mmCIF file of C-alpha atoms in Angstrom:
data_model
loop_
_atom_site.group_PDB
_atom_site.id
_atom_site.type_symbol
_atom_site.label_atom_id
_atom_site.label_comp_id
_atom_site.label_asym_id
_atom_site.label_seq_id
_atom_site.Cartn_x
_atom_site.Cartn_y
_atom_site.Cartn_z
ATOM 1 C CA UNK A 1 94.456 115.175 123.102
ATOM 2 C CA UNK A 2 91.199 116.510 122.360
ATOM 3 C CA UNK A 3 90.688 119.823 120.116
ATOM 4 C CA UNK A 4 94.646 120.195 120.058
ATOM 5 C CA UNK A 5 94.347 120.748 116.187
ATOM 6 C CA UNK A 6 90.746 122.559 116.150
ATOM 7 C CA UNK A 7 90.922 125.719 113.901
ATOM 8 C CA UNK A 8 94.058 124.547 112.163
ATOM 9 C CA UNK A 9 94.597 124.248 108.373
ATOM 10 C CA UNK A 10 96.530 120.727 107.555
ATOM 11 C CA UNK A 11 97.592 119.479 104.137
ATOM 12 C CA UNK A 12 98.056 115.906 103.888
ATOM 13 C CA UNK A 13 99.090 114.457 101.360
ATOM 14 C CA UNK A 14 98.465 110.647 100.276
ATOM 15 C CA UNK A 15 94.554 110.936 101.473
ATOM 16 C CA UNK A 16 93.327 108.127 99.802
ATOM 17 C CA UNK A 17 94.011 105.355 101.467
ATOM 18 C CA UNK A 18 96.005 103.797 104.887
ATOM 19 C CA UNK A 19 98.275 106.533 106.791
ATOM 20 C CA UNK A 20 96.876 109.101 105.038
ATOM 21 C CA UNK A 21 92.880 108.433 105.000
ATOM 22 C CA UNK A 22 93.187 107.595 108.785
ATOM 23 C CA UNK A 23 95.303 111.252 109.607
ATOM 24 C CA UNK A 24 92.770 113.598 107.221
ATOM 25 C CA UNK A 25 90.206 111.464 109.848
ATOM 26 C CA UNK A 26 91.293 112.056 112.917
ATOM 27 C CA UNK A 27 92.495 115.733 112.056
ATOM 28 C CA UNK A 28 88.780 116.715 111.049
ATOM 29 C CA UNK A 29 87.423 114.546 113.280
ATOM 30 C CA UNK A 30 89.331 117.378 115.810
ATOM 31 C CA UNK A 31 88.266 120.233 114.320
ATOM 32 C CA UNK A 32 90.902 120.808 111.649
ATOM 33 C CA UNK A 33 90.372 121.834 108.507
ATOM 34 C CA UNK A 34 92.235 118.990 106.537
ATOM 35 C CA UNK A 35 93.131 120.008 102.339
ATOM 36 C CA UNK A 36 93.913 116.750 100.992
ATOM 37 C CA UNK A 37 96.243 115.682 97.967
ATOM 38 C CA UNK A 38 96.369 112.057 95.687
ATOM 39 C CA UNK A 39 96.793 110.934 91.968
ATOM 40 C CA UNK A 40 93.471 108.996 92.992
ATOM 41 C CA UNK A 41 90.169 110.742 93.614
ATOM 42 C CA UNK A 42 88.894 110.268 97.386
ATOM 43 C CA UNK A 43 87.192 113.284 99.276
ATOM 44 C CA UNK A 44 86.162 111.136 102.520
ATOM 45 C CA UNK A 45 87.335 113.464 105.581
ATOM 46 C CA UNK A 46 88.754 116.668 103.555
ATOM 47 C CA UNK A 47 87.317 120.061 103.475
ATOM 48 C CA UNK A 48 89.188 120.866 99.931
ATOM 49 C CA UNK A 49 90.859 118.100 97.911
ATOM 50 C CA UNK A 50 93.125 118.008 95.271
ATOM 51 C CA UNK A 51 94.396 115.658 92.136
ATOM 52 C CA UNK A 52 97.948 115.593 91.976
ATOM 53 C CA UNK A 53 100.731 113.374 90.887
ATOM 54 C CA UNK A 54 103.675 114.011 93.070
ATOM 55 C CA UNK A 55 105.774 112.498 90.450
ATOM 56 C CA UNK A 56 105.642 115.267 87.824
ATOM 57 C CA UNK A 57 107.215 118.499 88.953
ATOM 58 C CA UNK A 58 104.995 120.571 86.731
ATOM 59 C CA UNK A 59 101.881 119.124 88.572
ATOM 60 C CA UNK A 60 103.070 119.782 92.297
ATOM 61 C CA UNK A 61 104.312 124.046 90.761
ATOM 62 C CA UNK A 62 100.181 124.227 89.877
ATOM 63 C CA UNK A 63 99.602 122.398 93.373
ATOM 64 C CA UNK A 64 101.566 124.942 94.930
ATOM 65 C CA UNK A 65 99.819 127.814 92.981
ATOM 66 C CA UNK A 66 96.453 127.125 93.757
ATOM 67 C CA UNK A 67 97.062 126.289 97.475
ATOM 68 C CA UNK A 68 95.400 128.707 99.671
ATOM 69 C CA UNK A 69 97.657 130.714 102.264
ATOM 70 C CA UNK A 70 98.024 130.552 105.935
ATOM 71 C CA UNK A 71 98.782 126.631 105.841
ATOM 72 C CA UNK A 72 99.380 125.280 109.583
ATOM 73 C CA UNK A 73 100.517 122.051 108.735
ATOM 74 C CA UNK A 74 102.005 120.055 105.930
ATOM 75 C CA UNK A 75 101.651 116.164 106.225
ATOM 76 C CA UNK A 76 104.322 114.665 103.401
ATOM 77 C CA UNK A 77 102.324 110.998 103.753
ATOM 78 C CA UNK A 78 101.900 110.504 100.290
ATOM 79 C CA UNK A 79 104.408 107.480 98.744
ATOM 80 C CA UNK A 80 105.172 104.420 96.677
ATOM 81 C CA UNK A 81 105.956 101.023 97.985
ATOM 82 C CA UNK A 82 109.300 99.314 96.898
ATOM 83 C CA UNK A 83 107.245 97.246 93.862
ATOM 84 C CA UNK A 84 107.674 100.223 92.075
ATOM 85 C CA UNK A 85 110.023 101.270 89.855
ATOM 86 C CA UNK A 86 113.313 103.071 91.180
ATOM 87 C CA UNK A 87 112.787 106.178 89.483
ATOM 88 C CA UNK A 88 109.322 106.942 89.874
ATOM 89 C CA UNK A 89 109.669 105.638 93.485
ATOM 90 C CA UNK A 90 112.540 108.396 94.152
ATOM 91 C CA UNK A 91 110.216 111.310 91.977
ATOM 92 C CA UNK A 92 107.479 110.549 94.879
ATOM 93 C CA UNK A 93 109.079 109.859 98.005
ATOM 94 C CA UNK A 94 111.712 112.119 97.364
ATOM 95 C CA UNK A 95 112.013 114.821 94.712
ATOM 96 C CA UNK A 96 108.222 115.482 94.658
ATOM 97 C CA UNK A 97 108.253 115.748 98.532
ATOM 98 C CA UNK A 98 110.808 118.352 98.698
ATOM 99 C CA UNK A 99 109.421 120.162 95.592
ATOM 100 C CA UNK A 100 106.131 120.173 97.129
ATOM 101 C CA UNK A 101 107.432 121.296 100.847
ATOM 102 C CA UNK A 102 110.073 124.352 99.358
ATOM 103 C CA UNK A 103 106.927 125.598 97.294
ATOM 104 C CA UNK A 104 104.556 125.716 100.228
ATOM 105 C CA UNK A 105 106.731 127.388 102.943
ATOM 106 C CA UNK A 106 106.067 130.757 102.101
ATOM 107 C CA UNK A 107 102.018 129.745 102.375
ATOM 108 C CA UNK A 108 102.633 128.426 105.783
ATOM 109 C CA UNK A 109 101.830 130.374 108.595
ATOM 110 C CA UNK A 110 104.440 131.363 111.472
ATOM 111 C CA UNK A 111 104.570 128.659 113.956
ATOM 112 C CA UNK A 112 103.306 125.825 111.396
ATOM 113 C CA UNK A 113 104.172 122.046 111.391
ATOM 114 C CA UNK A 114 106.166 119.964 108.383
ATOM 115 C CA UNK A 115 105.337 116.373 109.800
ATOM 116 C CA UNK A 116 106.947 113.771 107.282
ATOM 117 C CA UNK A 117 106.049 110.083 106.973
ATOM 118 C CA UNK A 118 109.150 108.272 107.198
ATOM 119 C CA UNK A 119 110.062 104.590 107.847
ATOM 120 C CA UNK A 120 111.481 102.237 109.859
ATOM 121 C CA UNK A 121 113.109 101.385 106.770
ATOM 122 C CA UNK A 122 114.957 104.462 106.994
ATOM 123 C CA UNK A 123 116.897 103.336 110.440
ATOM 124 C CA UNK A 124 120.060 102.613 108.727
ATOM 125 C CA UNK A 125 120.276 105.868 107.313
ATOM 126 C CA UNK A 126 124.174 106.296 108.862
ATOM 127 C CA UNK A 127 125.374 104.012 106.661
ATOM 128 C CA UNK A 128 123.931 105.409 103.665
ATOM 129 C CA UNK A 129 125.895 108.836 104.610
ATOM 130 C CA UNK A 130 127.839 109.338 101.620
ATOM 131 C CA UNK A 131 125.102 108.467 99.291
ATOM 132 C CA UNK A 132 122.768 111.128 101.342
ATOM 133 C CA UNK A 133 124.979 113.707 100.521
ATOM 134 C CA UNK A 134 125.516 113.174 97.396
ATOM 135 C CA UNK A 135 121.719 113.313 97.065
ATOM 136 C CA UNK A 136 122.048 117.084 97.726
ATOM 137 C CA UNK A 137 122.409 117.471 94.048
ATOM 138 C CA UNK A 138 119.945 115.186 92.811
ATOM 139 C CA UNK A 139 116.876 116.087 90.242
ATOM 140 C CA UNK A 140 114.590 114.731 87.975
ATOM 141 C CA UNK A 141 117.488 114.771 85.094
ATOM 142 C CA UNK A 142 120.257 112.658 86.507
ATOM 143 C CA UNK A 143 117.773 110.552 88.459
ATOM 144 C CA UNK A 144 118.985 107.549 86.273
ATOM 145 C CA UNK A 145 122.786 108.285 86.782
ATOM 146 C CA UNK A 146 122.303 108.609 90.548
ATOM 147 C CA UNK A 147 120.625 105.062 90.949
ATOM 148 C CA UNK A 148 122.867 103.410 88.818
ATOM 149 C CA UNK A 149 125.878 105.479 90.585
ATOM 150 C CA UNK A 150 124.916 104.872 94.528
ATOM 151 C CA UNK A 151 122.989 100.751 93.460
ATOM 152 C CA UNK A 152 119.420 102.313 94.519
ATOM 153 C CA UNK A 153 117.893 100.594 92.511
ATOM 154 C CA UNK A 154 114.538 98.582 93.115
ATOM 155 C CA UNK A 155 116.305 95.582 93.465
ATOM 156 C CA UNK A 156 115.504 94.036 96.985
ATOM 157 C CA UNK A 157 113.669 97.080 97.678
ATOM 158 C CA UNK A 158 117.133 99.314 97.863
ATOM 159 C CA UNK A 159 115.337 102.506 96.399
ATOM 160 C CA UNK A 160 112.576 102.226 99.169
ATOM 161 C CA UNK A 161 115.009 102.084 101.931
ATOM 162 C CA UNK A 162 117.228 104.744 100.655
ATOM 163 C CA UNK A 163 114.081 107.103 100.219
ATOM 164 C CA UNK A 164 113.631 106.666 103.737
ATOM 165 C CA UNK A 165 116.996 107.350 104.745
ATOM 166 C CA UNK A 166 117.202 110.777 102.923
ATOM 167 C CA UNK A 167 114.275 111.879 104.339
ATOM 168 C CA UNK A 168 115.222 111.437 108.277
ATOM 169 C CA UNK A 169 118.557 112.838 107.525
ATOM 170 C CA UNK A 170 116.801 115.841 105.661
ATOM 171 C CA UNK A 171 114.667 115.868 108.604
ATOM 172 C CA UNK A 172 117.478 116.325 111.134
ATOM 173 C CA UNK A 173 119.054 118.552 108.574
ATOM 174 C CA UNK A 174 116.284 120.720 108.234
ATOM 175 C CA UNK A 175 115.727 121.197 112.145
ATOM 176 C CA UNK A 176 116.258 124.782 112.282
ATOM 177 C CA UNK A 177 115.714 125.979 108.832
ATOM 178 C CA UNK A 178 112.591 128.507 109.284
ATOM 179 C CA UNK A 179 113.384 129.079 113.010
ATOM 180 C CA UNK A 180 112.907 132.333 112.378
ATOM 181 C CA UNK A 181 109.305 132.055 111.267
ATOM 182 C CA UNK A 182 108.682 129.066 113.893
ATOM 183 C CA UNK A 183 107.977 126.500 111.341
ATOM 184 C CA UNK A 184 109.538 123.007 111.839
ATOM 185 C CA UNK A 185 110.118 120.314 110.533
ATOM 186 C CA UNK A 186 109.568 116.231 112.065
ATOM 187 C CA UNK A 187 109.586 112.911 111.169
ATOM 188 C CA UNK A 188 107.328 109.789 112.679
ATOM 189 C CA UNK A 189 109.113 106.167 111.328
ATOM 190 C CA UNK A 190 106.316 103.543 111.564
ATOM 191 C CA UNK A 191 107.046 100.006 111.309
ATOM 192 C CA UNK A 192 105.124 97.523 109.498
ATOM 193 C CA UNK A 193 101.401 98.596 109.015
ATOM 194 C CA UNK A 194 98.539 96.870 107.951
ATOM 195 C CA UNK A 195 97.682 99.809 104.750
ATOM 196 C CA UNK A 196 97.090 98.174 101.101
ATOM 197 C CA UNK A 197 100.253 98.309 100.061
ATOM 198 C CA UNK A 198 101.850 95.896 103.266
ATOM 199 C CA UNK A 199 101.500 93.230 100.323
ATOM 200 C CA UNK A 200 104.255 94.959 98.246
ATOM 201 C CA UNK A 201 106.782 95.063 100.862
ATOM 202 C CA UNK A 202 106.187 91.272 101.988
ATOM 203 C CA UNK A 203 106.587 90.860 97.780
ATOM 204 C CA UNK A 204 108.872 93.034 97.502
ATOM 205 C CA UNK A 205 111.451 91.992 100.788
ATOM 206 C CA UNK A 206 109.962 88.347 101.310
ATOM 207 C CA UNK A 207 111.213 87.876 105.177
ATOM 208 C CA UNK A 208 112.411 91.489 105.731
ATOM 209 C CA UNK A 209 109.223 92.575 105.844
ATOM 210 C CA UNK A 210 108.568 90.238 108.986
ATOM 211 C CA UNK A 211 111.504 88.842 110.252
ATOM 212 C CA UNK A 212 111.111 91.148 113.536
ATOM 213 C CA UNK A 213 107.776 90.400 113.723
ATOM 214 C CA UNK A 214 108.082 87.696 116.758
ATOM 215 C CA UNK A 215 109.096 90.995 118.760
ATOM 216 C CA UNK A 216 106.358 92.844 118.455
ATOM 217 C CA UNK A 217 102.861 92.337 120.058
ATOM 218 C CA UNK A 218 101.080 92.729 116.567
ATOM 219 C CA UNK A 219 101.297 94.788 113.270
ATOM 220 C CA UNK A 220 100.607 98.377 113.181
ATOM 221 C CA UNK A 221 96.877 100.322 112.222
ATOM 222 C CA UNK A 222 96.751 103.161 110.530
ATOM 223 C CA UNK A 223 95.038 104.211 114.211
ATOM 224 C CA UNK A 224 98.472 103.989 115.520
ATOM 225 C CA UNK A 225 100.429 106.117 113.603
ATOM 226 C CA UNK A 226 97.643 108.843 113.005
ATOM 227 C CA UNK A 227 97.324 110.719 116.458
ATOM 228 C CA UNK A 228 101.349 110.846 116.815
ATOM 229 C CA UNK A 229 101.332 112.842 113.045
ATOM 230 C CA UNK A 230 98.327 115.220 114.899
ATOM 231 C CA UNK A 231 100.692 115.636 117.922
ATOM 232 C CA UNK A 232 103.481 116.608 116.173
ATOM 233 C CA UNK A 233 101.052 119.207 114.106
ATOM 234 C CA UNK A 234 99.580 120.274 117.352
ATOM 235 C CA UNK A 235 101.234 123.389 119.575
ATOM 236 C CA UNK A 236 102.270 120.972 121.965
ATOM 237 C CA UNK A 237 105.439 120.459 120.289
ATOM 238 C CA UNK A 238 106.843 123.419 119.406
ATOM 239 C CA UNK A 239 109.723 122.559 120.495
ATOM 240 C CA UNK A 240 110.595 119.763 119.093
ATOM 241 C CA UNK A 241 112.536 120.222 115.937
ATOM 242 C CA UNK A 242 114.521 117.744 113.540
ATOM 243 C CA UNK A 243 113.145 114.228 115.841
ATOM 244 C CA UNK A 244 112.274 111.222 114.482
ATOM 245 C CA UNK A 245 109.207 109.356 116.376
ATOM 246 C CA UNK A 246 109.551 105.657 115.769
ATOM 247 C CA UNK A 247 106.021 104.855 115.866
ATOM 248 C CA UNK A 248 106.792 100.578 115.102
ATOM 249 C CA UNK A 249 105.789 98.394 118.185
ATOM 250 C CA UNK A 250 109.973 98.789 119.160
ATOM 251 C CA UNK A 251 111.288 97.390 116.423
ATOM 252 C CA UNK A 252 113.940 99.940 115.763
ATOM 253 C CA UNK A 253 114.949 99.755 119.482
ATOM 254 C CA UNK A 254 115.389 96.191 118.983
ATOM 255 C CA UNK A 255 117.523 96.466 116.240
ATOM 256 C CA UNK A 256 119.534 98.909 118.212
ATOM 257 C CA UNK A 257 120.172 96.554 121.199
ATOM 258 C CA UNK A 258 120.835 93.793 118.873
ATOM 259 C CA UNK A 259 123.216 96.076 117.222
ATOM 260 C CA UNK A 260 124.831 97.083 119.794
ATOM 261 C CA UNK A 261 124.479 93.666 122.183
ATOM 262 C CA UNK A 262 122.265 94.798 124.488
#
């Protein structure tokens, strides 16, 4: 897949560290230009970065405002693990990602890429239906009602897995959105990875977090999930709209057959 990004301009967001550290590498490794955004300063393998906390909505409108134009791709990588809070977990992975993603389209070029970072976390998203779309009218001031309302709280990591959930239904939802410019919109689910924060899932969900383990060959690298984000940025896959790429050794197709008795 060599050059398939060269001459593109990619925001990812979460550059710091894990996911995000390894995409902004590979992209400019491949000839991208790569703008990078964290709350923590790192400016390995970006051409232009940029301090931001994705949890405060003022921050991401001057984000937004200082962006340049003609963006081809936007990388929503940046997140919290389930240790966190509920509330400032569901500002980041959620609000702050669609905040951030509505305020950029109209600096995104025809024919760009929304790739977001999802979970396998978020595979039991069908069950969380009702809650999903009663997220439609969720915002920073009835965050607190919500959790307490639909039990999203951190508690066994419940706020985590729902933030996962919204986002590949928002994904699907989104599919054809700005067909009419030719932007669209992805997801890629990884499974366990070996990034800093594994430790605050395995804290967080105790045998969750590896129960499926003994069906896999290994734990995930950042080197496994980064080229599939760059293919889905690339022009390769322009027609592929509102998919969800379970990047996670097969776990999620083993919980399928084991769901279904297969």
């Amino acid at each position: 897949m060599k050059d398939i990004v060269k001459g593109k301009r990619i925001l990812v967001t979460g550059t710091s560290s894990g996911i995000g550290l390894e995409t902004a590498r590979v992209l400019s490794e491949q000839g991208a230009e790569v703008l990078g955004v964290d709350v923590n300063k790192c400016f390995d393998h970006v051409d232009e970065f940029y301090r931001a906390d994705l949890s405060d909505p003022r921050t991401i409108d001057a984000l937004i405002d200082v962006l340049p134009e003609d963006i081809d791709g936007l990388v929503n990588n940046a997140g919290l693990p389930p240790t966190q809070p509920a509330n400032k977990l569901l500002q980041v992975n959620w609000l702050g990602l669609k905040r951030l993603t509505h305020g950029i389209v109209p600096k995104l070029a025809d024919g760009a890429s929304i790739v977001n970072v999802a979970s396998l976390a978020g595979h039991g998203w069908p069950k969380a239906v009702e809650a999903i779309k009663a997220a439609e009218n969720l915002d920073y001031h009835n965050l607190d009602s919500f959790i307490e309302r639909w039990k999203v709280s951190s508690e066994s990591g419940r706020s985590y897995f729902f933030s996962k959930e919204l986002l590949i239904a928002w994904t699907m939802q989104n599919r054809w959105t700005w067909r009419d410019r030719g932007i669209r919109m992805n997801a890629v689910s990884p499974g366990p990875v070996d990034t800093p924060i594994l430790p605050d899932f395995i804290k967080t969900l105790g045998e969750r977090a590896t129960e499926d383990r003994d069906t896999m060959d290994r734990p995930g690298t950042p080197e496994d999930i980064a080229p599939v984000i760059m293919f889905l940025l690339s022009d390769m896959t322009q027609w592929i709209r509102g998919f969800n790429i379970q990047a996670d050794g097969g776990m999620a197709s083993n919980l399928t057959c084991r769901a279904h008795g297969l």
